[in-house]
Short mmCIF file of C-alpha atoms in Angstrom, two decimals:
data_model
loop_
_atom_site.label_atom_id
_atom_site.label_comp_id
_atom_site.label_asym_id
_atom_site.label_seq_id
_atom_site.Cartn_x
_atom_site.Cartn_y
_atom_site.Cartn_z
CA MET A 61 0.42 0.07 0.40
CA HIS A 62 1.14 3.10 -1.14
CA THR A 63 1.04 5.83 1.24
CA LYS A 64 0.79 9.30 0.78
CA ARG A 65 3.45 11.60 3.01
CA ILE A 66 3.57 14.17 5.80
CA ILE A 67 6.46 16.51 5.29
CA PRO A 68 7.58 18.56 7.85
CA CYS A 69 10.04 21.66 7.24
CA LEU A 70 12.59 23.16 9.46
CA ASP A 71 14.08 26.45 8.57
CA VAL A 72 17.39 26.07 9.38
CA LYS A 73 19.73 30.03 10.21
CA LEU A 74 23.70 28.96 10.43
CA GLY A 75 23.39 25.27 11.85
CA ARG A 76 20.36 26.45 14.75
CA VAL A 77 16.29 25.84 14.00
CA VAL A 78 14.45 29.13 13.75
CA LYS A 79 11.05 29.04 15.27
CA GLY A 80 12.21 25.63 17.13
CA VAL A 81 9.84 23.15 18.28
CA LYS A 82 8.22 25.17 21.24
CA PHE A 83 5.75 22.07 22.68
CA VAL A 84 7.89 18.83 23.82
CA ASN A 85 10.75 18.34 26.48
CA ILE A 86 12.95 18.94 23.58
CA ILE A 87 16.21 20.48 25.64
CA ASP A 88 17.73 22.70 23.08
CA ALA A 89 14.43 24.32 20.92
CA GLY A 90 17.04 24.95 18.02
CA ASP A 91 18.85 21.92 17.84
CA PRO A 92 18.32 20.22 14.08
CA VAL A 93 19.74 16.65 15.14
CA GLU A 94 16.94 16.60 18.72
CA ILE A 95 13.42 18.12 16.71
CA ALA A 96 14.33 15.73 14.01
CA SER A 97 14.06 12.79 16.03
CA PHE A 98 11.28 14.07 18.00
CA TYR A 99 9.58 14.41 14.07
CA ASN A 100 11.06 10.45 13.50
CA LYS A 101 8.83 9.22 15.80
CA GLU A 102 6.36 11.31 15.60
CA MET A 103 5.86 9.33 12.22
CA ALA A 104 7.35 12.27 10.01
CA ASP A 105 7.57 10.58 6.78
CA GLU A 106 10.43 12.91 5.38
CA LEU A 107 12.34 16.34 6.16
CA VAL A 108 13.37 19.25 4.98
CA PHE A 109 15.76 21.25 5.54
CA LEU A 110 15.85 24.84 4.54
CA ASP A 111 18.66 27.30 5.13
CA ILE A 112 16.93 30.54 5.19
CA THR A 113 21.09 32.95 4.74
CA ALA A 114 22.12 30.23 1.88
CA SER A 115 25.50 32.32 1.34
CA SER A 116 28.54 29.98 0.71
CA ASP A 117 29.11 30.20 4.61
CA SER A 118 25.71 28.88 5.08
CA ARG A 119 25.80 25.79 2.91
CA MET A 120 28.72 24.82 4.91
CA ILE A 121 27.26 24.73 8.26
CA MET A 122 24.05 22.97 6.41
CA ALA A 123 26.32 20.01 4.76
CA ASP A 124 27.60 20.10 9.06
CA VAL A 125 24.04 20.05 10.12
CA VAL A 126 22.88 17.28 7.66
CA ALA A 127 25.56 14.65 8.20
CA LYS A 128 24.98 14.91 12.81
CA THR A 129 21.11 14.83 11.88
CA ALA A 130 21.91 11.19 8.94
CA ASP A 131 23.76 9.95 11.56
CA GLN A 132 20.95 9.51 14.05
CA VAL A 133 17.79 10.21 12.37
CA PHE A 134 17.64 7.18 9.81
CA ILE A 135 14.54 8.25 7.67
CA PRO A 136 14.24 11.17 3.61
CA LEU A 137 16.18 14.12 4.64
CA THR A 138 15.49 16.59 1.39
CA VAL A 139 17.93 20.55 1.81
CA GLY A 140 17.04 23.06 -0.03
CA GLY A 141 17.99 26.48 0.48
CA GLY A 142 20.95 27.84 -2.11
CA ILE A 143 22.19 25.77 -3.47
CA ARG A 144 23.54 27.31 -6.94
CA THR A 145 26.57 24.60 -8.30
CA ILE A 146 26.81 21.04 -9.33
CA GLU A 147 29.52 21.19 -6.06
CA ASP A 148 26.96 22.62 -3.66
CA PHE A 149 24.57 19.80 -4.78
CA ARG A 150 27.52 16.55 -4.33
CA MET A 151 28.47 19.10 -1.12
CA ILE A 152 24.73 18.50 0.32
CA LEU A 153 24.38 14.45 -0.63
CA LYS A 154 28.20 13.43 0.46
CA ALA A 155 27.02 15.00 4.00
CA GLY A 156 24.05 12.21 3.61
CA ALA A 157 20.78 14.03 2.26
CA ASP A 158 19.13 12.25 -0.50
CA LYS A 159 17.11 15.46 -2.38
CA VAL A 160 18.38 18.49 -2.91
CA ALA A 161 15.55 20.85 -3.93
CA ILE A 162 16.58 23.23 -6.13
CA ASN A 163 14.48 26.24 -7.02
CA SER A 164 16.47 30.19 -8.16
CA SER A 165 19.47 28.59 -9.12
CA ALA A 166 17.61 25.89 -11.62
CA LEU A 167 14.84 29.04 -12.79
CA ASN A 168 18.65 31.40 -13.89
CA ASN A 169 19.83 28.54 -15.44
CA PRO A 170 17.12 25.20 -16.01
CA ASP A 171 20.05 22.87 -17.46
CA PHE A 172 21.12 23.16 -13.28
CA ILE A 173 18.42 20.09 -13.62
CA ASP A 174 19.23 18.11 -16.34
CA GLU A 175 23.10 18.17 -15.45
CA ALA A 176 22.48 16.92 -11.30
CA ALA A 177 19.68 14.40 -13.17
CA ILE A 178 22.34 12.54 -14.71
CA ARG A 179 25.29 12.93 -12.02
CA PHE A 180 23.54 12.54 -8.90
CA GLY A 181 20.08 10.46 -10.53
CA SER A 182 16.16 11.92 -10.49
CA SER A 183 15.78 11.32 -7.65
CA THR A 184 17.99 12.77 -5.87
CA VAL A 185 16.56 16.06 -7.39
CA VAL A 186 14.05 18.32 -6.18
CA VAL A 187 12.54 21.38 -8.20
CA ALA A 188 11.37 23.84 -5.48
CA ILE A 189 8.49 25.89 -7.05
CA ASP A 190 7.20 29.62 -5.70
CA ALA A 191 3.96 30.23 -7.65
CA LYS A 192 1.48 33.57 -7.00
CA ARG A 193 -1.47 33.78 -9.11
CA ARG A 194 -1.66 36.16 -11.79
CA PRO A 195 -4.98 38.89 -12.10
CA ASP A 196 -6.01 36.26 -15.46
CA GLY A 197 -5.92 33.38 -13.22
CA GLY A 198 -3.38 31.35 -14.06
CA TYR A 199 0.87 31.51 -12.25
CA ASP A 200 3.59 33.25 -12.24
CA ALA A 201 7.16 31.41 -11.10
CA TYR A 202 9.13 33.33 -8.59
CA LEU A 203 12.45 33.64 -7.53
CA ASN A 204 14.81 34.59 -5.05
CA GLY A 205 12.90 33.85 -2.11
CA GLY A 206 9.57 35.22 -3.70
CA ARG A 207 11.39 38.76 -4.16
CA ILE A 208 11.48 38.41 -8.57
CA ASN A 209 8.55 36.84 -10.80
CA THR A 210 10.24 35.81 -13.68
CA LYS A 211 7.28 36.12 -15.58
CA LYS A 212 6.75 32.42 -16.40
CA ASP A 213 4.06 30.47 -16.32
CA ALA A 214 4.58 27.44 -13.64
CA LEU A 215 2.43 25.10 -15.02
CA GLU A 216 4.38 25.10 -17.70
CA TRP A 217 8.14 25.46 -15.79
CA ALA A 218 6.80 22.82 -13.45
CA ALA A 219 6.31 20.87 -16.75
CA GLU A 220 9.47 21.92 -18.39
CA ALA A 221 11.43 20.78 -14.55
CA ALA A 222 10.06 17.18 -14.87
CA ARG A 223 10.94 16.86 -18.63
CA ARG A 224 14.71 18.17 -17.74
CA GLY A 225 14.42 15.24 -15.43
CA ALA A 226 13.82 16.40 -11.53
CA GLY A 227 12.50 13.41 -9.47
CA GLU A 228 9.99 16.00 -7.65
CA ILE A 229 8.00 19.21 -7.68
CA LEU A 230 7.94 20.88 -4.17
CA VAL A 231 4.88 24.16 -5.09
CA THR A 232 4.32 26.75 -2.44
CA CYS A 233 2.01 28.90 -3.41
CA MET A 234 2.62 32.56 -2.12
CA ASP A 235 -0.66 33.80 -1.78
CA THR A 236 -1.84 31.40 0.88
CA ASP A 237 1.36 30.46 2.41
CA GLY A 238 1.39 31.29 6.05
CA MET A 239 -2.27 32.29 6.01
CA LYS A 240 -3.86 29.00 7.38
CA GLU A 241 -6.34 29.17 5.47
CA GLY A 242 -5.00 26.22 3.18
CA TYR A 243 -3.29 24.86 0.83
CA ASP A 244 -4.32 26.58 -3.14
CA ILE A 245 -5.62 23.16 -4.56
CA GLU A 246 -6.40 24.47 -7.83
CA LEU A 247 -2.33 25.05 -8.55
CA THR A 248 -1.44 21.18 -6.72
CA SER A 249 -3.61 20.13 -9.31
CA LYS A 250 -3.20 21.71 -11.95
CA ILE A 251 0.91 21.43 -11.51
CA ALA A 252 0.07 17.42 -10.40
CA GLU A 253 -1.75 16.96 -13.63
CA SER A 254 1.25 18.10 -15.51
CA VAL A 255 3.46 16.29 -14.74
CA ASN A 256 4.53 12.31 -13.88
CA ILE A 257 6.49 12.66 -10.74
CA PRO A 258 5.00 13.35 -7.65
CA VAL A 259 3.87 17.20 -6.43
CA ILE A 260 4.00 17.71 -2.98
CA ALA A 261 1.66 20.77 -1.76
CA SER A 262 3.40 23.54 0.29
CA GLY A 263 2.22 26.67 2.02
CA GLY A 264 -1.47 27.46 3.73
CA ALA A 265 -2.14 24.16 6.16
CA GLY A 266 -3.86 24.73 8.43
CA THR A 267 -6.51 22.45 9.26
CA ILE A 268 -6.08 18.57 8.85
CA ASP A 269 -8.84 19.38 5.77
CA HIS A 270 -6.44 21.21 4.42
CA PHE A 271 -3.67 18.47 4.22
CA TYR A 272 -7.81 15.84 3.01
CA ASP A 273 -7.75 18.16 0.61
CA ALA A 274 -4.75 18.20 -1.13
CA LEU A 275 -4.22 14.83 -1.17
CA THR A 276 -7.09 13.87 -2.72
CA ILE A 277 -8.69 17.06 -4.99
CA GLY A 278 -4.66 18.59 -4.50
CA LYS A 279 -4.01 15.54 -6.39
CA ALA A 280 -0.33 15.94 -4.19
CA ASP A 281 1.57 12.99 -3.26
CA ALA A 282 2.56 14.75 -0.17
CA ALA A 283 1.34 17.31 1.85
CA LEU A 284 4.03 20.00 3.76
CA ALA A 285 3.97 22.14 6.65
CA ALA A 286 6.07 24.34 9.08
CA SER A 287 5.29 26.56 12.72
CA LEU A 288 1.43 24.86 12.47
CA PHE A 289 3.42 21.38 13.44
CA HIS A 290 6.34 23.51 15.56
CA PHE A 291 4.14 25.06 17.43
CA ASN A 292 1.97 21.92 18.43
CA GLU A 293 -0.80 23.15 15.95
CA LEU A 294 -1.66 19.53 15.17
CA ARG A 295 0.95 16.96 15.78
CA ILE A 296 1.79 14.74 12.81
CA LYS A 297 0.38 11.29 14.64
CA ASP A 298 -2.67 12.66 14.84
CA LEU A 299 -2.80 14.26 11.91
CA LYS A 300 -2.24 10.53 9.79
CA ALA A 301 -4.43 9.08 12.19
CA SER A 302 -7.58 11.83 11.09
CA LEU A 303 -6.17 10.68 7.36
CA ARG A 304 -6.71 7.05 7.73
CA ASP A 305 -9.27 7.31 9.06
CA LYS A 306 -10.96 9.44 6.25
CA GLY A 307 -9.40 6.52 3.82
CA ILE A 308 -5.94 8.15 3.47
CA ALA A 309 -3.60 6.10 3.18
CA VAL A 310 -0.20 7.28 5.48
CA ARG A 311 2.43 5.15 7.29
CA LEU A 312 1.24 4.63 11.07
CA MET B 48 33.64 -6.64 8.80
CA ILE B 49 31.09 -5.05 6.74
CA GLY B 50 32.44 -3.29 4.02
CA ILE B 51 30.26 -1.10 2.34
CA ILE B 52 31.65 -0.49 -1.24
CA ASP B 53 32.38 3.01 -2.71
CA TYR B 54 31.90 4.16 -6.23
CA GLY B 55 30.48 7.25 -6.43
CA MET B 56 27.25 6.42 -6.50
CA GLY B 57 24.87 8.39 -3.96
CA ASN B 58 24.64 8.58 -0.22
CA LEU B 59 27.25 5.76 1.62
CA ARG B 60 27.35 7.32 4.43
CA SER B 61 23.35 7.23 5.64
CA VAL B 62 23.97 3.50 5.33
CA HIS B 63 27.20 3.12 6.97
CA LYS B 64 26.16 5.63 9.57
CA ALA B 65 23.20 3.59 10.52
CA PHE B 66 25.62 0.13 10.70
CA LEU B 67 28.00 2.01 13.28
CA HIS B 68 24.11 2.76 15.00
CA LEU B 69 23.61 -0.80 15.57
CA GLY B 70 26.57 -0.67 16.90
CA PHE B 71 28.47 -3.01 14.02
CA GLU B 72 32.07 -2.47 12.73
CA ALA B 73 31.91 -0.66 9.04
CA GLU B 74 33.73 0.48 6.76
CA ILE B 75 33.61 2.55 3.36
CA ILE B 76 36.07 0.33 0.77
CA LYS B 77 37.25 2.34 -2.08
CA LEU B 78 39.39 -0.23 -3.59
CA PRO B 79 38.91 -4.29 -4.82
CA GLU B 80 41.48 -5.79 -2.71
CA GLU B 81 39.71 -4.21 0.17
CA LEU B 82 37.37 -6.85 0.09
CA ILE B 83 39.34 -9.26 1.36
CA LYS B 84 39.21 -7.98 5.12
CA CYS B 85 35.69 -7.72 4.71
CA ASP B 86 32.94 -10.93 5.69
CA LYS B 87 30.28 -8.72 4.52
CA ILE B 88 29.95 -6.48 1.73
CA VAL B 89 27.09 -4.22 1.49
CA LEU B 90 26.89 -2.66 -2.19
CA PRO B 91 23.82 0.96 -2.21
CA GLY B 92 23.43 3.35 -4.66
CA VAL B 93 21.46 5.86 -6.93
CA GLY B 94 21.26 6.73 -10.02
CA ALA B 95 21.62 4.97 -13.75
CA PHE B 96 22.61 1.08 -13.54
CA GLY B 97 24.99 1.79 -16.92
CA ASP B 98 27.34 4.76 -15.29
CA ALA B 99 26.86 2.49 -12.01
CA ILE B 100 28.88 -0.79 -14.04
CA LYS B 101 30.33 0.95 -15.79
CA THR B 102 32.10 1.96 -13.05
CA LEU B 103 32.12 -0.67 -11.20
CA LYS B 104 34.27 -2.60 -14.11
CA SER B 105 37.52 0.34 -14.86
CA SER B 106 38.15 -0.28 -11.15
CA GLY B 107 37.90 -3.83 -11.14
CA MET B 108 35.20 -3.80 -8.30
CA ASP B 109 33.00 -6.12 -10.34
CA GLU B 110 35.00 -8.86 -10.13
CA ALA B 111 36.33 -8.78 -6.86
CA ILE B 112 32.33 -8.33 -5.57
CA LYS B 113 32.32 -11.81 -7.38
CA SER B 114 35.48 -13.61 -6.37
CA SER B 115 34.19 -12.65 -2.87
CA THR B 116 30.26 -13.27 -2.86
CA LYS B 117 31.13 -17.07 -3.99
CA LYS B 118 33.48 -17.91 -1.86
CA GLY B 119 30.74 -17.33 0.93
CA THR B 120 30.92 -13.33 2.00
CA PHE B 121 27.29 -12.33 2.61
CA PHE B 122 26.93 -9.36 -0.23
CA LEU B 123 23.76 -6.90 0.75
CA GLY B 124 22.92 -4.23 -2.20
CA ILE B 125 20.56 -1.44 -1.57
CA CYS B 126 18.48 -0.08 -4.44
CA LEU B 127 20.52 0.26 -7.16
CA GLY B 128 22.81 -2.40 -5.36
CA MET B 129 19.72 -4.95 -5.91
CA GLN B 130 19.92 -4.13 -9.64
CA LEU B 131 23.02 -4.91 -9.82
CA ALA B 132 22.88 -8.11 -8.94
CA PHE B 133 21.30 -9.53 -11.30
CA GLU B 134 21.78 -10.41 -14.66
CA GLU B 135 20.60 -7.35 -16.70
CA SER B 136 18.84 -4.36 -16.65
CA TYR B 137 17.22 -2.25 -19.58
CA GLU B 138 17.35 1.13 -18.09
CA GLY B 139 18.60 3.39 -21.40
CA GLY B 140 19.77 0.27 -23.26
CA ARG B 141 20.62 -3.06 -22.34
CA PHE B 142 23.61 -3.39 -19.91
CA GLU B 143 24.58 -6.79 -17.70
CA GLY B 144 25.04 -6.98 -13.90
CA LEU B 145 26.92 -9.27 -12.23
CA SER B 146 24.82 -11.96 -12.02
CA LEU B 147 24.58 -12.66 -8.53
CA MET B 148 21.39 -14.06 -9.08
CA PRO B 149 19.12 -15.01 -12.39
CA GLY B 150 16.66 -12.10 -13.22
CA SER B 151 16.71 -8.95 -15.29
CA ILE B 152 15.16 -5.65 -14.15
CA THR B 153 13.15 -3.44 -16.32
CA ARG B 154 10.76 -0.42 -15.99
CA LEU B 155 8.44 -0.69 -13.24
CA GLU B 156 4.76 -0.40 -15.80
CA PRO B 157 1.36 0.23 -13.23
CA LEU B 158 -1.27 -0.02 -15.55
CA ASP B 159 -3.38 2.64 -13.64
CA LYS B 160 -1.26 6.04 -15.66
CA THR B 161 -2.05 8.02 -12.69
CA TYR B 162 0.76 6.21 -10.55
CA LYS B 163 4.08 8.01 -10.75
CA ILE B 164 7.27 7.03 -12.30
CA PRO B 165 9.71 7.54 -9.75
CA HIS B 166 7.33 5.13 -7.46
CA MET B 167 8.59 7.40 -4.59
CA GLY B 168 8.08 6.97 -1.01
CA TRP B 169 6.59 4.67 1.75
CA ASN B 170 5.27 1.75 1.00
CA SER B 171 4.70 -1.72 2.58
CA LEU B 172 5.85 -5.08 1.38
CA ILE B 173 4.27 -8.30 1.52
CA ILE B 174 6.58 -10.46 3.23
CA ARG B 175 7.27 -13.85 1.38
CA LYS B 176 10.23 -15.22 3.49
CA ARG B 177 11.35 -14.09 7.01
CA ASP B 178 14.58 -15.97 7.86
CA PRO B 179 16.34 -14.78 7.88
CA LEU B 180 16.36 -10.35 7.45
CA PHE B 181 12.78 -9.59 7.94
CA LYS B 182 12.40 -12.45 10.97
CA SER B 183 11.23 -9.63 13.45
CA LEU B 184 9.31 -6.80 11.11
CA SER B 185 6.07 -6.75 11.99
CA GLN B 186 3.14 -7.62 9.97
CA ALA B 187 3.31 -5.64 6.79
CA PRO B 188 6.13 -3.02 7.49
CA PHE B 189 6.27 -0.25 5.25
CA MET B 190 9.49 0.53 3.54
CA TYR B 191 10.87 3.71 2.11
CA PHE B 192 11.75 3.62 -1.91
CA ASP B 193 12.77 5.87 -4.44
CA HIS B 194 13.04 3.87 -7.92
CA ALA B 195 12.05 3.34 -11.74
CA TYR B 196 13.36 -0.21 -12.65
CA CYS B 197 13.11 -3.29 -10.56
CA LEU B 198 12.78 -7.24 -10.87
CA LYS B 199 9.94 -8.81 -11.59
CA THR B 200 10.05 -12.19 -11.31
CA ASP B 201 7.55 -15.73 -10.87
CA SER B 202 11.29 -17.03 -9.61
CA ASP B 203 11.35 -18.52 -5.51
CA ILE B 204 14.47 -16.01 -5.08
CA ALA B 205 11.63 -13.61 -3.86
CA SER B 206 11.90 -12.58 -0.20
CA ALA B 207 9.18 -9.67 -0.17
CA ASP B 208 6.66 -8.59 -2.55
CA CYS B 209 5.52 -4.86 -3.20
CA GLU B 210 2.40 -3.11 -5.02
CA TYR B 211 2.73 -0.26 -7.04
CA GLY B 212 0.37 -0.16 -9.59
CA GLU B 213 2.28 -4.28 -10.42
CA VAL B 214 3.14 -6.30 -8.39
CA PHE B 215 7.32 -5.99 -8.48
CA GLN B 216 9.61 -7.30 -6.20
CA ALA B 217 11.12 -5.44 -3.87
CA ALA B 218 13.57 -8.04 -1.64
CA ALA B 219 15.37 -10.72 -3.01
CA GLN B 220 18.13 -13.19 -1.92
CA SER B 221 19.82 -16.46 -2.75
CA GLU B 222 22.12 -18.74 -0.61
CA ASN B 223 24.56 -15.53 0.64
CA ILE B 224 23.35 -13.00 -1.47
CA PHE B 225 20.55 -11.00 -0.51
CA ALA B 226 18.69 -7.43 -1.87
CA THR B 227 16.58 -5.14 -1.45
CA GLN B 228 15.12 -1.98 -3.73
CA PHE B 229 13.83 -0.11 -1.04
CA HIS B 230 16.35 2.08 1.63
CA PRO B 231 16.54 0.20 4.73
CA GLU B 232 18.60 2.93 6.36
CA LYS B 233 16.13 5.28 5.43
CA SER B 234 13.07 3.42 6.58
CA GLY B 235 13.17 4.15 10.30
CA GLU B 236 13.24 1.32 12.83
CA GLU B 237 11.86 -1.47 10.43
CA GLY B 238 14.69 -0.55 8.36
CA LEU B 239 17.40 -0.61 10.76
CA LYS B 240 15.61 -4.02 11.85
CA ILE B 241 16.57 -5.03 8.15
CA LEU B 242 20.43 -3.62 8.83
CA ASP B 243 20.71 -5.01 11.90
CA ALA B 244 20.11 -8.84 10.51
CA PHE B 245 21.74 -9.10 8.21
CA GLY B 246 24.66 -7.38 10.35
CA ARG B 247 24.23 -10.33 12.50
CA LEU B 248 23.88 -13.04 9.51
CA THR B 249 27.49 -16.40 10.71
#
């Protein structure tokens, strides 16, 4: 029974998790290893580390964070934020990550996707897309953390990324992100229909129903959230139990 | 000693650290002559079959693996490492494998096209042979998969099946040769039980 995935995302700044987990018996709320082991016990299906500083110095620190985590937590790890070169990519994989998410670097140089897929295998390449709705109802892809509109259509970009060898698409809706009013189901389902690779929904989760919608009508294979989990508004175990009761296949 | 073969394909660190975490002696092995000191070898790997077998051949690692497994050294192939243990693969052409077990590696072809390729994520095993690696696993344990090609065979080497729009073999074994299509080193506590059982083989 193939299952849908629930993925907590940890924002990392200079080796520390910012907005750390606030609710459990964690001695150091900013320690990535402690938080990762906690989410492992909570039955998180995967962890995403997002480097929010994304400078070249911070990439070395990120590699160290990944290494320390991967040495103790044996579930899949994805790392994103500021990965610009094949060498960055290699360094993060070598540290123990299973997948690397690329965003701006892929938009600036789409060949980066092909190159990474050939060197390291499609299964390691996640293309992250920050999408924002246009007045005409379509979506544009943004770069540099949502600061610059590329004017590239997000659906076309997802299809191109898949064609070039991406193994997965992580789509964040900038309009719904942080609002806790639900994922952008239209965006997620349209992306999922335009590619034949797994799609992770991100941005807007606030309730169990939001996850349910993203994984059913939103056609997503996985759903990602951050503060909702970190601040104990929703526990992953409870979320997965509810989803299971509603008929969604999950690992519990 | 458990030797983890480094041939430049993918994430070795997790496999290595998982064995250390479980209390076994394990080392990353780069040269064919180092295999002599290992009573168990692990072939991990992520990436394309053709590149992988080319790299193994160019260093002479292919022959070193064949001769040491013939002498009874325990072998565990993981993901691409499983696929390499078979006779041939049709990923991007036709390539010969290490032929440690009989069978061909072909593309996953779920009849229902809503199934995404690669098969990525957690899926449950249908265990066919509990002995020796799957003895302490739960009834239908979840394991982490990430692949587009797989073994499909009627042969009795299959030790676990998996269903993803079609049935394929998630694990196989024959005497001292073992293979898993999933990543036990990324499958949480259940996955670690498999590595622990492998480490204890005598």
